[in-house]
Structures are given as C-alpha cells and as structure tokens.
Amino acid sequence: MAMNKELKDIAERACARARKAGASAAGAAVNSNRVTKVSVQDGKYEQIKSSESRALNLRVYVNDRYGSHQTSDLSPQGMDRFIDDAVEMTRVLMPDTLRTLPDPALYAGRSTTDLGICDVAPAKLTTDGRKARAMALHDKARAETGDKVISVEAGFSDRQSEWVRVHTNGFGDGDRSTSFSQWASVSAKDPSGRRPSDWAEAQARRLTDLARPEVTGAEAARRTLAQIGAQNMTSIKLPVIVE
C-alpha cells in the first residue's frame, strides 16, 4: 500500500534532523488516528464526538547508545526541539551495542499481500447512521430486559489508523487499518433488592463483519437476566473458566 506522503515527509524530516543532531542512525514512525464515537444512555444520546491524533515515535542510536522518544507536537519548531533533546538525552544512557537498526538486506522481498485490515466503510458512515446503530443496540437491550430493566447504556465507535515508518538505512513503509466496535450494558431489578448488571461487546476490522446491533444488545440483556436470583455459594475450591 502506498505510503501517506504527509506522514512520510514528517518521518523523513525527523530522521534527517536526528542525523544532523549527531545520531549515527535513526528510525521514525508517525501514526495518525481518527476515532468517532456515539453513546446512548436510557434513550438519550450521551456523547457524540470525533477526535484526531498524531504522534511521532523516534528511535535514535548515538555512540552505541539507544533511546526511544515520543511526541505529539509535529510542528517544525516543536519537532526540532524534541529531536535535538532526544539525541542529547540518549548520549547519557548506558551503552547498548546490541541495539541497531535491522540489516537492510532484510528489507528486500517483503510481502505486498493485502491483509484485509482496512475497510472503506468509515468514509461512508454518517453521524445519523452511527446514531441509529447505537440506538438500535440500546432499544434491543431494553426490550429484551423487559420490566426488570433499570438502566441501559450502549454505543458504537469506529477508528481509522494510518502509519509510516522510515529508517536512515533505507527502510520505508506504511499501512492503514480500521476497526469498529459496539457495546451495550444493562442493569436490572432483582427480587432480593440487588441490581445485577452485565454487558456485551463486538469488534471487527470491517463493518460488514460486525454483528447486527440487535444481536449485541440482546446478549447484554441475556447476561444480565441470567444473574437474577443468584445466591451466594458455600465456600469451596473449584476450577475457574475465564471467558
């Protein structure tokens, strides 16, 4: 997959600055993430937000010493200060002669197979579509819990990520990925006065692989209702199965 030119330029600039500051070698990874989230509580939209973040992770090799440093300030001036400081801090670390960049011979012949971790769906998703999915989760969980319901929370989110990595000895590559998640949480009435609660969640790389909202909402209700009438057990040693 072609590298994002903007992220590639940032990574290359970081490596060049590290060499100028005195590093014998450097590797820079730049990542970009966009997350959109919608949540519902008891029939009302509680949160609708979208956030974006970028970060630079810089690995520098200075006089047989190695340091890893990270910043989210990708302005030219901020990066220059960060990189110069990173090189100087690495100078005072203990020597680590086994830390080096990979042999460039290992860069050749890399697979170009599409791993199927990126979906175009986020570009087609609308705010209304995300809200509808979150509300469908909520409504199904509430309906399945029936008159025992106390409170229901539900939500849907999608993430788009992109990264580029560059080494001063010739490596350069990048990729992008997506992920989608949905969840529902239910609390219910118990004749004993307790308020049992449980939740269900589903995740997928592609939106078409994500379970229907109604499936996850119903599962959250089922898990909560299964706790009604539960009683304390007599102390005993038993094997435990962790789901």
Coordinates of C-alpha atoms in Angstrom, one line a residue:
M1 CA 0.0 0.0 0.0
A2 CA 1.3 3.5 -0.9
M3 CA 2.6 5.5 2.0
N4 CA 0.8 8.6 3.1
K5 CA 3.0 11.4 1.7
E6 CA 2.4 13.8 4.6
L7 CA 3.3 11.2 7.2
K8 CA 6.3 10.0 5.1
D9 CA 7.7 13.6 4.9
I10 CA 7.4 14.0 8.7
A11 CA 9.2 10.7 9.3
E12 CA 12.0 11.5 6.8
R13 CA 12.4 15.0 8.3
A14 CA 12.7 13.5 11.8
C15 CA 15.4 11.1 10.7
A16 CA 17.4 13.8 8.9
R17 CA 17.2 16.1 11.9
A18 CA 18.4 13.3 14.2
R19 CA 21.4 12.7 12.0
K20 CA 22.2 16.4 11.9
A21 CA 22.0 16.5 15.7
G22 CA 24.6 13.7 16.0
A23 CA 22.8 10.4 15.8
S24 CA 24.6 7.7 13.8
A25 CA 21.3 6.2 12.8
A26 CA 17.6 6.7 13.5
G27 CA 14.1 5.3 12.8
A28 CA 10.9 7.3 12.8
A29 CA 7.4 6.1 13.0
V30 CA 4.5 8.5 12.5
N31 CA 0.9 7.4 13.2
S32 CA -2.5 9.1 12.7
N33 CA -5.7 8.1 14.3
R34 CA -9.3 9.3 13.9
V35 CA -12.0 8.0 16.3
T36 CA -15.7 8.7 16.1
K37 CA -18.0 7.6 19.0
V38 CA -21.7 7.7 19.7
S39 CA -23.1 6.6 23.1
V40 CA -26.7 6.4 24.4
Q41 CA -28.0 6.2 28.0
D42 CA -31.6 5.5 28.8
G43 CA -32.9 6.6 25.5
K44 CA -30.9 9.8 25.2
Y45 CA -27.7 10.5 23.3
E46 CA -25.0 11.0 25.9
Q47 CA -21.9 11.5 23.7
I48 CA -21.3 12.2 20.0
K49 CA -17.7 13.1 19.3
S50 CA -14.9 12.7 16.8
S51 CA -11.2 13.1 17.7
E52 CA -8.0 13.0 15.7
S53 CA -4.4 12.5 17.0
R54 CA -1.0 12.2 15.5
A55 CA 2.3 11.2 17.1
L56 CA 6.0 10.6 16.2
N57 CA 8.0 7.8 17.8
L58 CA 11.7 8.3 17.3
R59 CA 14.4 5.8 17.9
V60 CA 17.9 7.2 17.9
Y61 CA 21.3 5.5 18.1
V62 CA 24.1 7.7 19.4
N63 CA 27.6 6.4 20.3
D64 CA 26.5 2.8 20.8
R65 CA 23.6 4.1 22.9
Y66 CA 19.9 3.7 22.1
G67 CA 16.9 5.8 23.1
S68 CA 13.2 5.8 22.2
H69 CA 11.2 9.1 22.4
Q70 CA 7.7 10.1 21.5
T71 CA 5.9 13.4 20.9
S72 CA 2.6 14.7 19.6
D73 CA 4.0 18.1 18.6
L74 CA 4.6 17.7 14.9
S75 CA 5.2 21.4 14.2
P76 CA 8.6 22.0 12.6
Q77 CA 9.9 24.1 15.5
G78 CA 8.5 21.6 18.1
M79 CA 10.0 18.6 16.3
D80 CA 13.4 20.2 16.0
R81 CA 13.5 20.9 19.8
F82 CA 12.2 17.4 20.6
I83 CA 14.7 15.6 18.3
D84 CA 17.7 17.7 19.5
D85 CA 16.7 16.9 23.1
A86 CA 16.2 13.2 22.3
V87 CA 19.7 12.9 20.9
E88 CA 21.2 14.7 23.8
M89 CA 19.3 12.5 26.3
T90 CA 20.4 9.4 24.6
R91 CA 24.1 10.4 24.9
V92 CA 24.0 10.0 28.7
L93 CA 22.4 6.5 28.6
M94 CA 24.3 3.3 29.3
P95 CA 25.9 1.8 26.2
D96 CA 23.9 -0.9 24.4
T97 CA 26.0 -2.2 21.5
L98 CA 23.4 -4.9 20.6
R99 CA 20.8 -2.3 19.7
T100 CA 20.9 -1.5 16.0
L101 CA 18.6 -1.0 13.0
P102 CA 17.8 -4.2 11.1
D103 CA 20.2 -5.3 8.4
P104 CA 19.0 -3.6 5.1
A105 CA 19.2 -7.0 3.4
L106 CA 16.1 -8.0 5.4
Y107 CA 14.1 -5.2 3.8
A108 CA 14.1 -6.9 0.4
G109 CA 11.3 -9.2 -0.8
R110 CA 8.7 -8.0 1.7
S111 CA 5.2 -9.3 1.0
T112 CA 2.7 -7.0 -0.6
T113 CA -0.3 -9.1 0.3
D114 CA -3.4 -7.2 1.4
L115 CA -4.0 -8.3 5.0
G116 CA -7.6 -7.1 4.8
I117 CA -7.3 -4.8 7.9
C118 CA -8.7 -1.7 6.2
D119 CA -12.3 -1.0 5.2
V120 CA -13.6 1.9 3.2
A121 CA -16.8 2.0 5.3
P122 CA -15.8 4.9 7.7
A123 CA -15.8 7.2 4.7
K124 CA -19.5 6.3 4.0
L125 CA -20.7 6.3 7.6
T126 CA -22.7 9.4 8.6
T127 CA -23.5 10.8 12.0
D128 CA -27.1 9.7 11.6
G129 CA -26.0 6.2 10.7
R130 CA -23.8 5.9 13.8
K131 CA -26.6 7.3 16.0
A132 CA -29.1 4.8 14.6
R133 CA -26.7 1.9 15.3
A134 CA -26.2 3.0 18.9
M135 CA -29.9 3.5 19.5
A136 CA -30.7 0.1 18.0
L137 CA -28.3 -1.5 20.5
H138 CA -29.9 0.4 23.3
D139 CA -33.5 -0.4 22.3
K140 CA -32.9 -4.1 21.8
A141 CA -31.2 -4.4 25.2
R142 CA -34.0 -2.6 26.9
A143 CA -36.7 -4.6 25.1
E144 CA -35.1 -7.9 26.0
T145 CA -34.7 -7.0 29.6
G146 CA -38.4 -6.1 29.8
D147 CA -40.0 -4.7 33.0
K148 CA -36.9 -5.7 35.1
V149 CA -34.7 -3.0 33.4
I150 CA -33.2 -0.2 35.5
S151 CA -30.8 1.4 33.1
V152 CA -29.3 0.7 29.7
E153 CA -26.1 2.2 28.1
A154 CA -25.0 1.5 24.5
G155 CA -22.5 2.8 22.0
F156 CA -20.9 2.5 18.6
S157 CA -17.4 3.7 17.5
D158 CA -15.1 3.4 14.5
R159 CA -11.4 4.0 14.2
Q160 CA -9.2 4.8 11.2
S161 CA -5.5 4.5 11.7
E162 CA -2.5 5.1 9.4
W163 CA 1.2 4.8 10.0
V164 CA 4.5 5.3 8.2
R165 CA 8.0 4.0 9.3
V166 CA 11.3 5.2 7.9
H167 CA 14.9 4.2 8.8
T168 CA 18.0 6.1 7.9
N169 CA 19.5 2.9 6.3
G170 CA 16.8 2.6 3.6
F171 CA 13.6 1.2 5.0
G172 CA 10.3 2.9 4.3
D173 CA 6.8 1.5 4.5
G174 CA 3.3 2.2 5.8
D175 CA -0.2 0.9 6.1
R176 CA -3.7 1.8 7.2
S177 CA -6.3 -0.1 9.2
T178 CA -9.8 0.3 10.5
S179 CA -11.8 -1.1 13.4
F180 CA -15.4 -1.0 14.5
S181 CA -16.9 -1.7 17.9
Q182 CA -20.3 -1.7 19.6
W183 CA -21.4 -2.4 23.2
A184 CA -24.4 -2.5 25.5
S185 CA -24.6 -2.5 29.3
V186 CA -27.7 -3.3 31.3
S187 CA -28.7 -3.2 34.9
A188 CA -31.8 -4.9 36.2
K189 CA -34.1 -5.4 39.2
D190 CA -33.7 -8.4 41.4
P191 CA -36.3 -9.6 43.9
S192 CA -33.7 -9.5 46.6
G193 CA -33.1 -5.8 46.0
R194 CA -29.8 -6.3 44.2
R195 CA -29.1 -4.6 40.9
P196 CA -27.3 -7.1 38.7
S197 CA -25.6 -5.8 35.6
D198 CA -23.6 -7.1 32.7
W199 CA -22.6 -6.1 29.2
A200 CA -21.7 -7.4 25.7
E201 CA -19.4 -6.1 23.1
A202 CA -18.5 -6.9 19.5
Q203 CA -15.5 -5.8 17.4
A204 CA -14.4 -6.2 13.8
R205 CA -12.0 -4.9 11.2
R206 CA -14.7 -4.5 8.6
L207 CA -18.2 -3.1 9.3
T208 CA -19.9 -5.9 7.3
D209 CA -18.2 -8.4 9.7
L210 CA -19.6 -6.7 12.8
A211 CA -22.6 -8.4 14.4
R212 CA -26.0 -6.7 14.0
P213 CA -26.7 -4.2 16.8
E214 CA -29.7 -6.3 17.9
V215 CA -27.5 -9.3 18.5
T216 CA -25.1 -7.5 20.8
G217 CA -28.0 -5.7 22.6
A218 CA -29.9 -9.0 23.2
E219 CA -26.7 -10.6 24.5
A220 CA -26.2 -7.9 27.1
A221 CA -29.7 -8.4 28.3
R222 CA -29.4 -12.2 28.4
R223 CA -26.2 -12.0 30.5
T224 CA -27.8 -9.5 32.9
L225 CA -31.1 -11.5 33.3
A226 CA -29.1 -14.7 34.0
Q227 CA -27.8 -13.1 37.2
I228 CA -31.3 -12.5 38.7
G229 CA -31.9 -14.8 41.6
A230 CA -28.2 -15.6 42.0
Q231 CA -27.3 -16.6 45.6
N232 CA -24.0 -16.8 47.5
M233 CA -22.3 -20.2 47.3
T234 CA -20.8 -22.1 50.2
S235 CA -17.0 -21.6 50.1
I236 CA -15.4 -24.3 48.1
K237 CA -12.4 -24.9 45.8
L238 CA -13.4 -25.2 42.2
P239 CA -11.7 -24.8 38.8
V240 CA -12.5 -21.5 37.2
I241 CA -13.2 -20.9 33.5
V242 CA -12.4 -17.4 32.3
E243 CA -14.3 -16.4 29.2

